[in-house]
mmCIF file with all atom_site columns, C-alpha atoms and ligand atoms in Angstrom:
data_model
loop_
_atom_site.group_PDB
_atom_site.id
_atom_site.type_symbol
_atom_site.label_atom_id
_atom_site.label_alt_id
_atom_site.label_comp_id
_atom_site.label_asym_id
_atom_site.label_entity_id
_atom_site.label_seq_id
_atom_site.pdbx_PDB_ins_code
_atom_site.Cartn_x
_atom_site.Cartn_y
_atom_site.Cartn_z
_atom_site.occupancy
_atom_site.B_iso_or_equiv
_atom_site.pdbx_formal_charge
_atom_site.auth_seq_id
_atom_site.auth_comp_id
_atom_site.auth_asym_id
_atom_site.auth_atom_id
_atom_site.pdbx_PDB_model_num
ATOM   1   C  CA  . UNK L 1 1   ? 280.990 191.429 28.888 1.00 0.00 ? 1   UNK L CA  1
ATOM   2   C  CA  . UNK L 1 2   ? 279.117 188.133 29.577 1.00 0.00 ? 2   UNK L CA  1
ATOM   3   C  CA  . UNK L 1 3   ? 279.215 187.164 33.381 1.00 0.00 ? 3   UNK L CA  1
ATOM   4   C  CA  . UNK L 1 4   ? 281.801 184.235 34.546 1.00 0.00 ? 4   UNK L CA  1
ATOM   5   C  CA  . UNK L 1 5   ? 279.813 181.288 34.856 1.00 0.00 ? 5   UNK L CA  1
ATOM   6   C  CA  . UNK L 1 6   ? 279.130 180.209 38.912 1.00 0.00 ? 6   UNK L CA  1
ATOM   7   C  CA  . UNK L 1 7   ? 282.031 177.634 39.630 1.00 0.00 ? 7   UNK L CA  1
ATOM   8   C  CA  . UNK L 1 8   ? 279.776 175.213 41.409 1.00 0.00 ? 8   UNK L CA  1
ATOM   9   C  CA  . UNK L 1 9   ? 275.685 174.824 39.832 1.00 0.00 ? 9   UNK L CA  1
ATOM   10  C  CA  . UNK L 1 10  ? 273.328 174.139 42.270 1.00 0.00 ? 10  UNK L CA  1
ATOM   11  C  CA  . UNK L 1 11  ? 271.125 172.222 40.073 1.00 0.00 ? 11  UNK L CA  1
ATOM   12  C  CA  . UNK L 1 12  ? 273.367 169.368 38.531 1.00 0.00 ? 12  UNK L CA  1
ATOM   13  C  CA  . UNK L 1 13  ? 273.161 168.883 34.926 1.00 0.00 ? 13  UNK L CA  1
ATOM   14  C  CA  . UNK L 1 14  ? 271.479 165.578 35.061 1.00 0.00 ? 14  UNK L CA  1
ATOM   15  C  CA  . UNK L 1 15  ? 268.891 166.809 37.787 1.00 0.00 ? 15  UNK L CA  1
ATOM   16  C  CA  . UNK L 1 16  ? 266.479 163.958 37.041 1.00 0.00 ? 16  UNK L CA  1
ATOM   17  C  CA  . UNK L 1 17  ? 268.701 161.032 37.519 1.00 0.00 ? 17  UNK L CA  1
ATOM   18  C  CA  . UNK L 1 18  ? 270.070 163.092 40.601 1.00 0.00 ? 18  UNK L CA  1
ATOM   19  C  CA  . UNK L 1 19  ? 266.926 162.918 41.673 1.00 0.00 ? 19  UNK L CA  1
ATOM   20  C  CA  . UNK L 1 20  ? 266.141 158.938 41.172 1.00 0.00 ? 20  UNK L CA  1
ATOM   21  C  CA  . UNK L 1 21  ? 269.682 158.530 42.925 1.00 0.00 ? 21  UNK L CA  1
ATOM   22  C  CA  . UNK L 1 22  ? 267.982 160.089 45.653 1.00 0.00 ? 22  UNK L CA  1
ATOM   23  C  CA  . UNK L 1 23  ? 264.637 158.663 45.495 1.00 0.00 ? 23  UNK L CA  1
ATOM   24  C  CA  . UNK L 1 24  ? 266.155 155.092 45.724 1.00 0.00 ? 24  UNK L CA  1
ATOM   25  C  CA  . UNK L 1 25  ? 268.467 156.313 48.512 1.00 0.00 ? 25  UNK L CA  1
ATOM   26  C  CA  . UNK L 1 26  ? 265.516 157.252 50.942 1.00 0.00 ? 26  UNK L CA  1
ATOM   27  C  CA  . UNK L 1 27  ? 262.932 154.557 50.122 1.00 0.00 ? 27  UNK L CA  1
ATOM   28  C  CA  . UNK L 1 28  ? 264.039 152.464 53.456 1.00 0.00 ? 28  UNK L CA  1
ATOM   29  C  CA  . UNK L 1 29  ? 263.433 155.418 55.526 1.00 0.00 ? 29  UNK L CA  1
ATOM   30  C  CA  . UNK L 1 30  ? 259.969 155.924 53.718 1.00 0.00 ? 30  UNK L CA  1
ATOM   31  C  CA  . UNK L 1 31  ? 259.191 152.484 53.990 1.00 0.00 ? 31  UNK L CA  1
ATOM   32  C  CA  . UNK L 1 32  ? 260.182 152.800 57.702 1.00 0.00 ? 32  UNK L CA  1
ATOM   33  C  CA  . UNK L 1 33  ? 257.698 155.988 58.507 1.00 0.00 ? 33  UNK L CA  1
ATOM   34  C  CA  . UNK L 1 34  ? 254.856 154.715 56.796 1.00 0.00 ? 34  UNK L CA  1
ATOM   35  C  CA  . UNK L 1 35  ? 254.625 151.167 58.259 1.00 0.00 ? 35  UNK L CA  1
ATOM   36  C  CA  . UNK L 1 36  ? 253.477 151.610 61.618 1.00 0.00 ? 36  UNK L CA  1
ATOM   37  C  CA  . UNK L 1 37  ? 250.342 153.421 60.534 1.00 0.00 ? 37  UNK L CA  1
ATOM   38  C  CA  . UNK L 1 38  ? 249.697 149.993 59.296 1.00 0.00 ? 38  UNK L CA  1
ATOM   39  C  CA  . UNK L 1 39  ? 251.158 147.630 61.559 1.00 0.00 ? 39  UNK L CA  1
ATOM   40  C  CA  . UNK L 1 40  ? 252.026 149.934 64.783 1.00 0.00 ? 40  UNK L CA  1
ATOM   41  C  CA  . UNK L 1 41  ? 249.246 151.012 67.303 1.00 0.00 ? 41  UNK L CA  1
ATOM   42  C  CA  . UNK L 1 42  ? 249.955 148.403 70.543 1.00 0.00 ? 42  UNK L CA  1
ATOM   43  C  CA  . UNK L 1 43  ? 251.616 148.527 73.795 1.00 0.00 ? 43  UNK L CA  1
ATOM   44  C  CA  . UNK L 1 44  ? 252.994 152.372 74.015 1.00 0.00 ? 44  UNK L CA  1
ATOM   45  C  CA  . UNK L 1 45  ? 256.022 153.020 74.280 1.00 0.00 ? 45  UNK L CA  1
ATOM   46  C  CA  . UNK L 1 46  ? 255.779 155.578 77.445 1.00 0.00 ? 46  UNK L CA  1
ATOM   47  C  CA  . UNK L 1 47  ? 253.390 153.188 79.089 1.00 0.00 ? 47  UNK L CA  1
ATOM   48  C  CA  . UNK L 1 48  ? 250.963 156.091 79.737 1.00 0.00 ? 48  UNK L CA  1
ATOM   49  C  CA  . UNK L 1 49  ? 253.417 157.760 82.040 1.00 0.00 ? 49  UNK L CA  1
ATOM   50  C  CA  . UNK L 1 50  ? 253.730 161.369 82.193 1.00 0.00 ? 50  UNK L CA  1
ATOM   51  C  CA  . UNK L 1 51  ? 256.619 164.130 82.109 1.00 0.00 ? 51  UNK L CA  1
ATOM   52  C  CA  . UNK L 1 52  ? 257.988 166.350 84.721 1.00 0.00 ? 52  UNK L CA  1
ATOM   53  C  CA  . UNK L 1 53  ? 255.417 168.803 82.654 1.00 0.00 ? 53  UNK L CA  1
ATOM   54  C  CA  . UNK L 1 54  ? 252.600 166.770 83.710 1.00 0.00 ? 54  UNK L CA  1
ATOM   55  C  CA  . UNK L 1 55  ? 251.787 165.668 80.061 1.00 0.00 ? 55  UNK L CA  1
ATOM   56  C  CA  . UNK L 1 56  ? 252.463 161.860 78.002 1.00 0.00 ? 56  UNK L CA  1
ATOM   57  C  CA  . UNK L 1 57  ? 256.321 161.916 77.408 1.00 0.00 ? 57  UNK L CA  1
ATOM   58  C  CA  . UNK L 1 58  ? 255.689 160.829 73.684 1.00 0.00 ? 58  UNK L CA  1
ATOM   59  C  CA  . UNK L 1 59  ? 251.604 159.478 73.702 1.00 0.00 ? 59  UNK L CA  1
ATOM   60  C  CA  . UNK L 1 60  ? 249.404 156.456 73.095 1.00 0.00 ? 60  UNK L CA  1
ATOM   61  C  CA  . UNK L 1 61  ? 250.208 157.159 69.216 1.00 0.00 ? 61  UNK L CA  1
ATOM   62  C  CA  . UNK L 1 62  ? 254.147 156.152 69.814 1.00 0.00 ? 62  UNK L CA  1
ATOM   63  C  CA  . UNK L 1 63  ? 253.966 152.364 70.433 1.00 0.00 ? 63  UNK L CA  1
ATOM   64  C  CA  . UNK L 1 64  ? 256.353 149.032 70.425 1.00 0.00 ? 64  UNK L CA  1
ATOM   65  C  CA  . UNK L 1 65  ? 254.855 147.619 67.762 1.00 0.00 ? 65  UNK L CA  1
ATOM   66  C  CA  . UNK L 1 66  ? 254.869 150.341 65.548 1.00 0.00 ? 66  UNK L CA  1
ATOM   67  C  CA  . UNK L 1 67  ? 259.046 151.073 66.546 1.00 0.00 ? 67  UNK L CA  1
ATOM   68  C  CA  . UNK L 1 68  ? 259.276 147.261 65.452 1.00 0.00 ? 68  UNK L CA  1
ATOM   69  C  CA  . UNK L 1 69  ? 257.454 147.336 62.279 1.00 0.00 ? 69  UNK L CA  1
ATOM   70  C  CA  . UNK L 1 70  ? 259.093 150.741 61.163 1.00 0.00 ? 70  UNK L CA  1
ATOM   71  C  CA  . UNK L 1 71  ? 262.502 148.928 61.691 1.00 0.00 ? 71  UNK L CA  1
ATOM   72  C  CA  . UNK L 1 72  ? 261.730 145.416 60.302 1.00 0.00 ? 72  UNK L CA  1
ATOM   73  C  CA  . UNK L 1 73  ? 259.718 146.947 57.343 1.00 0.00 ? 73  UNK L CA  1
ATOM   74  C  CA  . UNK L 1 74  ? 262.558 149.107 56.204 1.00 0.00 ? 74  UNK L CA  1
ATOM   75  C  CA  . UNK L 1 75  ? 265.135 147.014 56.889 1.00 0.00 ? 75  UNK L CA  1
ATOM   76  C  CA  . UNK L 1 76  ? 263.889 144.608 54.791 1.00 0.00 ? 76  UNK L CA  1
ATOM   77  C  CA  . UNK L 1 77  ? 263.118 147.118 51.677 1.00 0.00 ? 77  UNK L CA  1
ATOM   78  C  CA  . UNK L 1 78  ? 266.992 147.837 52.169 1.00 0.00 ? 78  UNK L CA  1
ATOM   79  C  CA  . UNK L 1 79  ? 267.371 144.166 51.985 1.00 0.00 ? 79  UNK L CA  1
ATOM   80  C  CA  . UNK L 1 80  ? 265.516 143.577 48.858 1.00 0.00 ? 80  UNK L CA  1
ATOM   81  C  CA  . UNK L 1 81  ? 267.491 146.480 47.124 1.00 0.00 ? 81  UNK L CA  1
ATOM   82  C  CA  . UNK L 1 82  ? 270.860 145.239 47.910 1.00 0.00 ? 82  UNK L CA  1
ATOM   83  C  CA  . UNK L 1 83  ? 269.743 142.163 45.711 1.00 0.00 ? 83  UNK L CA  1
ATOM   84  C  CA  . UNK L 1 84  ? 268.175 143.545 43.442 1.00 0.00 ? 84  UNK L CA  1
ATOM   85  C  CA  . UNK L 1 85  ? 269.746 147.127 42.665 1.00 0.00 ? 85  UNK L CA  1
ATOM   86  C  CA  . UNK L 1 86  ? 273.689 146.297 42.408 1.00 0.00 ? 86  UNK L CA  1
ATOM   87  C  CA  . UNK L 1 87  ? 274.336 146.213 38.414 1.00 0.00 ? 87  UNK L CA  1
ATOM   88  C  CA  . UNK L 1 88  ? 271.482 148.213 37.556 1.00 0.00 ? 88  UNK L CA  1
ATOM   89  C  CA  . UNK L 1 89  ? 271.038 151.943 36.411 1.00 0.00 ? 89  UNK L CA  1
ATOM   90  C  CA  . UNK L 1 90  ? 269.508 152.401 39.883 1.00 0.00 ? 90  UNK L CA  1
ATOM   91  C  CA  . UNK L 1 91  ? 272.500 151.056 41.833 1.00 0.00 ? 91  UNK L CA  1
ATOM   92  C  CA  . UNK L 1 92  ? 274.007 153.761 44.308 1.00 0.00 ? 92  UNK L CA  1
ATOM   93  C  CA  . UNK L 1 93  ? 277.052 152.388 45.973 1.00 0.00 ? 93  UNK L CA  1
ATOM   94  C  CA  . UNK L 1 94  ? 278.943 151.025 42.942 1.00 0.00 ? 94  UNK L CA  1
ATOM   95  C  CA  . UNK L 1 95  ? 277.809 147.254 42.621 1.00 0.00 ? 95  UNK L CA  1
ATOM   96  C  CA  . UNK L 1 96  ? 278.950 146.442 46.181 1.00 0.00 ? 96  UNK L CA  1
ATOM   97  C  CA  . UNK L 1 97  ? 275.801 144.730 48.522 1.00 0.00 ? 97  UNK L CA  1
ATOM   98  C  CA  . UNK L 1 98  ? 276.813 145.882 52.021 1.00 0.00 ? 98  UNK L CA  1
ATOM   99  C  CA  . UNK L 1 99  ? 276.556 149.651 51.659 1.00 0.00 ? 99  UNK L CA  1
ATOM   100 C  CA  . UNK L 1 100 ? 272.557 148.979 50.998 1.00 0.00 ? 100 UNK L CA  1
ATOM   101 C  CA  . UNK L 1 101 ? 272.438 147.457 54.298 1.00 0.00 ? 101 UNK L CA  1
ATOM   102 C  CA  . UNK L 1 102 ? 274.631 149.819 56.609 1.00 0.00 ? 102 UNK L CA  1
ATOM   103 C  CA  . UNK L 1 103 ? 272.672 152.861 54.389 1.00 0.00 ? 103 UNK L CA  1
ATOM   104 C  CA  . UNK L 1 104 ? 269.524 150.890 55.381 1.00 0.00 ? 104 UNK L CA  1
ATOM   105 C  CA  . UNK L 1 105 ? 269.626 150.379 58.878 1.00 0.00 ? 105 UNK L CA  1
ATOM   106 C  CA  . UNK L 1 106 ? 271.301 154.113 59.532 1.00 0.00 ? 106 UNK L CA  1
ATOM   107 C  CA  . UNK L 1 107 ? 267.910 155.318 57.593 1.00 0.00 ? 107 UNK L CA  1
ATOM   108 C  CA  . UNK L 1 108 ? 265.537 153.537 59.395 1.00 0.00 ? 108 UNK L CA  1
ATOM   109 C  CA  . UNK L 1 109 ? 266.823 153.790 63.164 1.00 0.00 ? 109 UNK L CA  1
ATOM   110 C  CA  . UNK L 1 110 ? 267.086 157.411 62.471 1.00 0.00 ? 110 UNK L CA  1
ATOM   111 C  CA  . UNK L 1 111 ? 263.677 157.644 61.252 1.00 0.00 ? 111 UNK L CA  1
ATOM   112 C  CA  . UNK L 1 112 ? 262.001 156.087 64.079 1.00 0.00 ? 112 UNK L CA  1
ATOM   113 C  CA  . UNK L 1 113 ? 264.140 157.677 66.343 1.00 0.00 ? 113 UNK L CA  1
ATOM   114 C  CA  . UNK L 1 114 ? 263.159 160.860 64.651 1.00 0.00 ? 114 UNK L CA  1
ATOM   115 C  CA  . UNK L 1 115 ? 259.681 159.999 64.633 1.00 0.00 ? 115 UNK L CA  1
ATOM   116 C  CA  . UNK L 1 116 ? 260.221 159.396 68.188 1.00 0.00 ? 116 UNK L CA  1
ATOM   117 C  CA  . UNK L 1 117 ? 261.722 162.716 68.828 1.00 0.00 ? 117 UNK L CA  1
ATOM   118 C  CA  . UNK L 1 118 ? 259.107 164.754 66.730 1.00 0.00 ? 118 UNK L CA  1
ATOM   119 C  CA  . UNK L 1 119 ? 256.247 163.404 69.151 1.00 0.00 ? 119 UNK L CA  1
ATOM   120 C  CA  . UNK L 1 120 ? 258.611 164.241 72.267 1.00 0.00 ? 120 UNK L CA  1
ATOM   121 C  CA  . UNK L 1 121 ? 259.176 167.814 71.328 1.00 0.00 ? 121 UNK L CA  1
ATOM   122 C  CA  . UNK L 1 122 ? 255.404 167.960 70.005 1.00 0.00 ? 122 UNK L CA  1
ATOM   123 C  CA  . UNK L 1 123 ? 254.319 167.009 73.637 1.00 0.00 ? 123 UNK L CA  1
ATOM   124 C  CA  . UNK L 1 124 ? 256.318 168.998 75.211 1.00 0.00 ? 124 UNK L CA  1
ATOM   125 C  CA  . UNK L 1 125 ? 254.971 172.254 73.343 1.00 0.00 ? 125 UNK L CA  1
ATOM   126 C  CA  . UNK L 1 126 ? 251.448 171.196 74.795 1.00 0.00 ? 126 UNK L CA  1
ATOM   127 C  CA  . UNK L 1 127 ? 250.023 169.767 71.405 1.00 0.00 ? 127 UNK L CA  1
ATOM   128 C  CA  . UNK L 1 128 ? 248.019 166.508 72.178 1.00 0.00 ? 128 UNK L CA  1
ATOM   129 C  CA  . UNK L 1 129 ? 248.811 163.288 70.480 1.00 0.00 ? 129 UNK L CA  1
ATOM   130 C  CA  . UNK L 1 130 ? 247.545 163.371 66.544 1.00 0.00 ? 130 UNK L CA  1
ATOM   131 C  CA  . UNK L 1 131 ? 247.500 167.362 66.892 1.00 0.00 ? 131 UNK L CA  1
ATOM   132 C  CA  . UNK L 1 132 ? 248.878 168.664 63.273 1.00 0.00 ? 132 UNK L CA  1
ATOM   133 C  CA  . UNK L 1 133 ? 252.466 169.973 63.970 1.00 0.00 ? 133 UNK L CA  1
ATOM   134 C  CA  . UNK L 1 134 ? 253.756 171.739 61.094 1.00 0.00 ? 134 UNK L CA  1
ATOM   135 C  CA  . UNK L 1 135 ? 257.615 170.281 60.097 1.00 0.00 ? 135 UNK L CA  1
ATOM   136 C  CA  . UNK L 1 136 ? 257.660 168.456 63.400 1.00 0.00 ? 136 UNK L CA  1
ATOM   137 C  CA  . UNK L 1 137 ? 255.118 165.994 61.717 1.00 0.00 ? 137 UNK L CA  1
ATOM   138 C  CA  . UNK L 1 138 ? 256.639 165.529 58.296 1.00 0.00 ? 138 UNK L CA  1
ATOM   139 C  CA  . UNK L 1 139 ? 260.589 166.679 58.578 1.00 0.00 ? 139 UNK L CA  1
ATOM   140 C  CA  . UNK L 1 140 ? 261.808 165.522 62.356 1.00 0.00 ? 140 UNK L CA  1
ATOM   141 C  CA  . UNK L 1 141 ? 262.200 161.831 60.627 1.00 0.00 ? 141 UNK L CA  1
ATOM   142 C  CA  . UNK L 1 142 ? 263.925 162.522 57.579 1.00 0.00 ? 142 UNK L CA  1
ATOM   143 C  CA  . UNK L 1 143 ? 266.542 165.223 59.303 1.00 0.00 ? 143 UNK L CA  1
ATOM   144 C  CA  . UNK L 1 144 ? 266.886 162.113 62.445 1.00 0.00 ? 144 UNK L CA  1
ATOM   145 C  CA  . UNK L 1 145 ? 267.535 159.553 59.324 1.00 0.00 ? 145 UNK L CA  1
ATOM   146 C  CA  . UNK L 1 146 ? 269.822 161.623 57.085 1.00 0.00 ? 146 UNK L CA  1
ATOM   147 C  CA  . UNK L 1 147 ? 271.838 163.163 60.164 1.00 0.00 ? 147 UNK L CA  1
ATOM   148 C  CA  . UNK L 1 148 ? 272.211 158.618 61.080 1.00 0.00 ? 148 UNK L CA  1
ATOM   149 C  CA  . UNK L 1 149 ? 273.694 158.591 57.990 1.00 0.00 ? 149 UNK L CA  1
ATOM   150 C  CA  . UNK L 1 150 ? 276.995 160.580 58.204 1.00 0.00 ? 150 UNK L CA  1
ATOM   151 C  CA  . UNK L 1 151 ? 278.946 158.288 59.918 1.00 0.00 ? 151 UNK L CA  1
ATOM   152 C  CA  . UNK L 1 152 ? 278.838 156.475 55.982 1.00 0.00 ? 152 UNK L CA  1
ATOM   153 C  CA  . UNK L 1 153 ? 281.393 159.200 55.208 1.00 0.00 ? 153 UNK L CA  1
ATOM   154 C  CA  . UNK L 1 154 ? 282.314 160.044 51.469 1.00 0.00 ? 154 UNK L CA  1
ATOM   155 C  CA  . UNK L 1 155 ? 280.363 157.482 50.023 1.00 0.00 ? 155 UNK L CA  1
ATOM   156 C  CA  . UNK L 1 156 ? 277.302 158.941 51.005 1.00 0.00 ? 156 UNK L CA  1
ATOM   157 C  CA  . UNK L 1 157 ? 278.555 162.992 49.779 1.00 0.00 ? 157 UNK L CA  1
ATOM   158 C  CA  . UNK L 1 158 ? 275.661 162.759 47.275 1.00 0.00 ? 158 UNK L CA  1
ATOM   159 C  CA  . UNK L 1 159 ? 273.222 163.223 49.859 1.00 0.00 ? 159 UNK L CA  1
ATOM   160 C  CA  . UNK L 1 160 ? 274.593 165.911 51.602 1.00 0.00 ? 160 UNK L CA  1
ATOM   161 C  CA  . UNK L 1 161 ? 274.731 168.519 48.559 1.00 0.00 ? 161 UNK L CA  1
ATOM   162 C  CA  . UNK L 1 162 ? 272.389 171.671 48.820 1.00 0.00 ? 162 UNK L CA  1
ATOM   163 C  CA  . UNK L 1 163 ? 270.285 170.616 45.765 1.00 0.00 ? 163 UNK L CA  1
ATOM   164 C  CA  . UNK L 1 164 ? 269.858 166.640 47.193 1.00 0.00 ? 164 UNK L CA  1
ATOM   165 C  CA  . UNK L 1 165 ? 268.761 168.036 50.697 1.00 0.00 ? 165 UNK L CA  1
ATOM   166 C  CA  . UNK L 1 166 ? 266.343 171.111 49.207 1.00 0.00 ? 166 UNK L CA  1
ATOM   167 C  CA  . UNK L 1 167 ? 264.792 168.293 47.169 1.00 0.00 ? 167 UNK L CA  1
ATOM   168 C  CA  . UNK L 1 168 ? 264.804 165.881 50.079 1.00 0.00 ? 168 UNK L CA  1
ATOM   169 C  CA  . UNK L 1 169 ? 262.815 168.302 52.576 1.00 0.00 ? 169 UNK L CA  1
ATOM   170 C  CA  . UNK L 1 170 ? 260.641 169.199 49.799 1.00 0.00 ? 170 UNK L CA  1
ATOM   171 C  CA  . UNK L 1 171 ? 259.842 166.146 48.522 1.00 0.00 ? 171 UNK L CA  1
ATOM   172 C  CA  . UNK L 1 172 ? 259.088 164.549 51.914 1.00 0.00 ? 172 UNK L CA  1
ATOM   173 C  CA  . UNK L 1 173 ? 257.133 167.070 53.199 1.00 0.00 ? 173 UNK L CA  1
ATOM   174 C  CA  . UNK L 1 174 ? 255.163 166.644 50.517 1.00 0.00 ? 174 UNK L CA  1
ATOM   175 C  CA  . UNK L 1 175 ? 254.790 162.728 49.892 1.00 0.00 ? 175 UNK L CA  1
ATOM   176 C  CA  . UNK L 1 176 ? 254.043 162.941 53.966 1.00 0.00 ? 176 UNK L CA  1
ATOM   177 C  CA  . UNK L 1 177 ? 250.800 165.216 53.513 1.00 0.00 ? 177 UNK L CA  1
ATOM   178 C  CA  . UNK L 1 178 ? 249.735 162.984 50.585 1.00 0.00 ? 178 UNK L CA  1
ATOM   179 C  CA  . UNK L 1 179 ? 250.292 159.957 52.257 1.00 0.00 ? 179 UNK L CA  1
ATOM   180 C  CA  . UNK L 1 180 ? 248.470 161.042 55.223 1.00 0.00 ? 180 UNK L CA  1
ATOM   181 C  CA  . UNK L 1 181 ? 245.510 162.779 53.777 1.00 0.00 ? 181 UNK L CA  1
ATOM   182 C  CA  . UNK L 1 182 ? 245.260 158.948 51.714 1.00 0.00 ? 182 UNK L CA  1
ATOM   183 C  CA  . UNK L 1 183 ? 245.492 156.971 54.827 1.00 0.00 ? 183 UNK L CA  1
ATOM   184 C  CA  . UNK L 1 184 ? 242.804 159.246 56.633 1.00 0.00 ? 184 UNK L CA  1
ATOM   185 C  CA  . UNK L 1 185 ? 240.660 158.883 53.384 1.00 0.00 ? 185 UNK L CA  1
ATOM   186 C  CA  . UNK L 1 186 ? 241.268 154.877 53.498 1.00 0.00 ? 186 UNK L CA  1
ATOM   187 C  CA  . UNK L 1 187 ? 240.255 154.629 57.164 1.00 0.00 ? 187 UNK L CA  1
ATOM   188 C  CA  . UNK L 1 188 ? 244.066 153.915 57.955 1.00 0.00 ? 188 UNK L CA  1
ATOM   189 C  CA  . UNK L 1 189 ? 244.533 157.056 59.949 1.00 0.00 ? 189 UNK L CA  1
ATOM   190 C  CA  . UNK L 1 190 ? 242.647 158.955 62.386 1.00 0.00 ? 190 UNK L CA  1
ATOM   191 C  CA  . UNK L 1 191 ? 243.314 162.180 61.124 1.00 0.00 ? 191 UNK L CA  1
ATOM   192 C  CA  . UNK L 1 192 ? 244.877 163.470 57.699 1.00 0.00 ? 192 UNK L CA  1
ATOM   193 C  CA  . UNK L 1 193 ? 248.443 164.748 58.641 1.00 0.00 ? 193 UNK L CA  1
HETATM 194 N  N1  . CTP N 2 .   ? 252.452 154.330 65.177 1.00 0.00 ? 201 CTP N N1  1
HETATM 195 C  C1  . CTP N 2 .   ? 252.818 153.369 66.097 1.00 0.00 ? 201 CTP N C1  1
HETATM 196 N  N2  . CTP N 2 .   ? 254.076 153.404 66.651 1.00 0.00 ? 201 CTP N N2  1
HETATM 197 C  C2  . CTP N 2 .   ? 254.975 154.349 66.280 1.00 0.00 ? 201 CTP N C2  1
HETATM 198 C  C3  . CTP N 2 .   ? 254.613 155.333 65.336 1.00 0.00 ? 201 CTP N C3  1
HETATM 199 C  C4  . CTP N 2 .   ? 253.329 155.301 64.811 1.00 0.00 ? 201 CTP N C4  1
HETATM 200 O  O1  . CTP N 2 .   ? 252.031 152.481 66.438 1.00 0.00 ? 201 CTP N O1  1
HETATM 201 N  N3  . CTP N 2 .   ? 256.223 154.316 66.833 1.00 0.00 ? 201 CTP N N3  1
HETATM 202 C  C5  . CTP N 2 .   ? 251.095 154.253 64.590 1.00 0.00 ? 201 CTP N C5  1
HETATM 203 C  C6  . CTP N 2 .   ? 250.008 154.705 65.569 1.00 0.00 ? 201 CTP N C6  1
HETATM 204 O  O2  . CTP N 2 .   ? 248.869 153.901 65.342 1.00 0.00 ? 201 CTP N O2  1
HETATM 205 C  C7  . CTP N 2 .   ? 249.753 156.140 65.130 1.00 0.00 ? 201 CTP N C7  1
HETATM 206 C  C8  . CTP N 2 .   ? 249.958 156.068 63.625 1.00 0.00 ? 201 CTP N C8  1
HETATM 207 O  O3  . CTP N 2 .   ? 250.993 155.081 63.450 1.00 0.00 ? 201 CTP N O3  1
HETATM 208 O  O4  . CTP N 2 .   ? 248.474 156.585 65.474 1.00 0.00 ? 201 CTP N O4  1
HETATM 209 C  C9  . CTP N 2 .   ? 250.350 157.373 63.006 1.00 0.00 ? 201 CTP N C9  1
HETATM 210 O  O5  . CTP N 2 .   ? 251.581 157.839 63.515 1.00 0.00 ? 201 CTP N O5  1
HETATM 211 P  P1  . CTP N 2 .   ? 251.877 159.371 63.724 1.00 0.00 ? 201 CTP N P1  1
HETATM 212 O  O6  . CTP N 2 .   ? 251.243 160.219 62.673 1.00 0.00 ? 201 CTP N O6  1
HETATM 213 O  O7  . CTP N 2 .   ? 253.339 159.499 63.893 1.00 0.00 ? 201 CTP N O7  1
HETATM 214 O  O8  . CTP N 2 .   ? 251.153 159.624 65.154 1.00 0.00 ? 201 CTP N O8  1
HETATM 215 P  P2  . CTP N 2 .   ? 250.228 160.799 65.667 1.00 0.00 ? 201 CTP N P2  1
HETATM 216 O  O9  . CTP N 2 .   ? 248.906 160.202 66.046 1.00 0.00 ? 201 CTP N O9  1
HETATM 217 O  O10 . CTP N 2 .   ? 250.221 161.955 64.748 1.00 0.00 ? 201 CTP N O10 1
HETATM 218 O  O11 . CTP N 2 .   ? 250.935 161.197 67.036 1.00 0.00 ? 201 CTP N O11 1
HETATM 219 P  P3  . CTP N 2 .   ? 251.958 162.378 67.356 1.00 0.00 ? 201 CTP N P3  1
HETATM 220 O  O12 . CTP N 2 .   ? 251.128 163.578 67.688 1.00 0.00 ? 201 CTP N O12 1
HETATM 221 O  O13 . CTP N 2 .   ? 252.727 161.864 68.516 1.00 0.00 ? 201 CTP N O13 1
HETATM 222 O  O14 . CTP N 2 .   ? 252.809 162.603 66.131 1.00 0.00 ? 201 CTP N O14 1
HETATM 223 MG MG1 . MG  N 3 .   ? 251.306 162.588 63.245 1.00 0.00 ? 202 MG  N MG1 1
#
């Protein structure tokens, strides 16, 4: 006798679009991350004071600047894609404009509040500003951003499926190491993660 077929699949049957879906649903938060490494890098954050531990509460790498540019930089790809996506194949939130921007802004506050948190935890551990910290480098940002994004409700279920968040972590972890290893090549970046 032939097994019953598993009532829910974990990979769903049109993976690939599944996957653009989610590819256009995290670009603000990508655009967010990567910005400051271009446009951050003035007037820290902590303003070189230190923790009850003695050490920078997040480090000359977490500045103003950066925060700003993450936010505006984002928020302005989620701009862009409410006019342009709506009526496309790559729309997400059923031709209406405002989801784009509520999506948006959740993304990219989360992300630099992740990004924020990620160099908190990393300096409380003891590793110095730019120190590799595997996950805490590449994943505190996306989990920040994706957690800001629950109070969308049902809308936003697509996201939250085991197959869109395996691909999610994957995928960023992965685009982050790229993306760092280019900007160290390019002279963007200090060091490569
Ligand atoms: N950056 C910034 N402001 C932020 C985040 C980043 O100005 N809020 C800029 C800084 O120039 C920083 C660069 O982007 O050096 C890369 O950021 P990131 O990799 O997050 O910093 P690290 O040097 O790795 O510091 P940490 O150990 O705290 O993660
Ligand atoms: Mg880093």
């Amino acid at each position: 006798m032939l097994p019953a077929p598993l009532p829910i699949s974990l990979v769903p049957a049109d993976w690939a679009g599944e996957v653009l879906r989610l590819l256009v649903f995290i670009l603000p938060a990508y655009v967010a991350n990567a910005s400051p490494v271009l446009l951050g890098g003035h007037f820290p954050i902590d303003g070189g004071r230190r923790a009850w531990d003695g050490r920078a509460w997040l480090g000359p790498s977490k500045t103003w600047l950066g925060l700003l540019s993450g936010l505006a930089a984002g928020f302005l790809c989620s701009v862009l894609m409410a006019h342009l996506l709506p009526g496309t194949p790559l729309d997400l939130w059923g031709g209406a404009r405002a989801p784009y921007l509520s999506a948006g802004l959740a993304l990219c506050a989360g992300t630099m509040a992740g990004d924020l948190l990620g160099s908190l935890i990393k300096r409380r551990l003891g590793s110095p500003s730019g120190s590799p910290s595997f996950m805490l480098d590449q994943l505190t940002f996306l989990l920040v951003a994706l957690a800001a994004v629950v109070p969308l409700g049902p809308s936003a279920d697509f996201v939250f499926r085991p197959f869109a968040i395996v691909f999610l972590v994957g995928f960023t972890y992965l685009v982050h190491r790229a993306a760092n290893a280019f900007a160290h090549a390019w002279g963007l970046k200090r060091v490569p993660w």
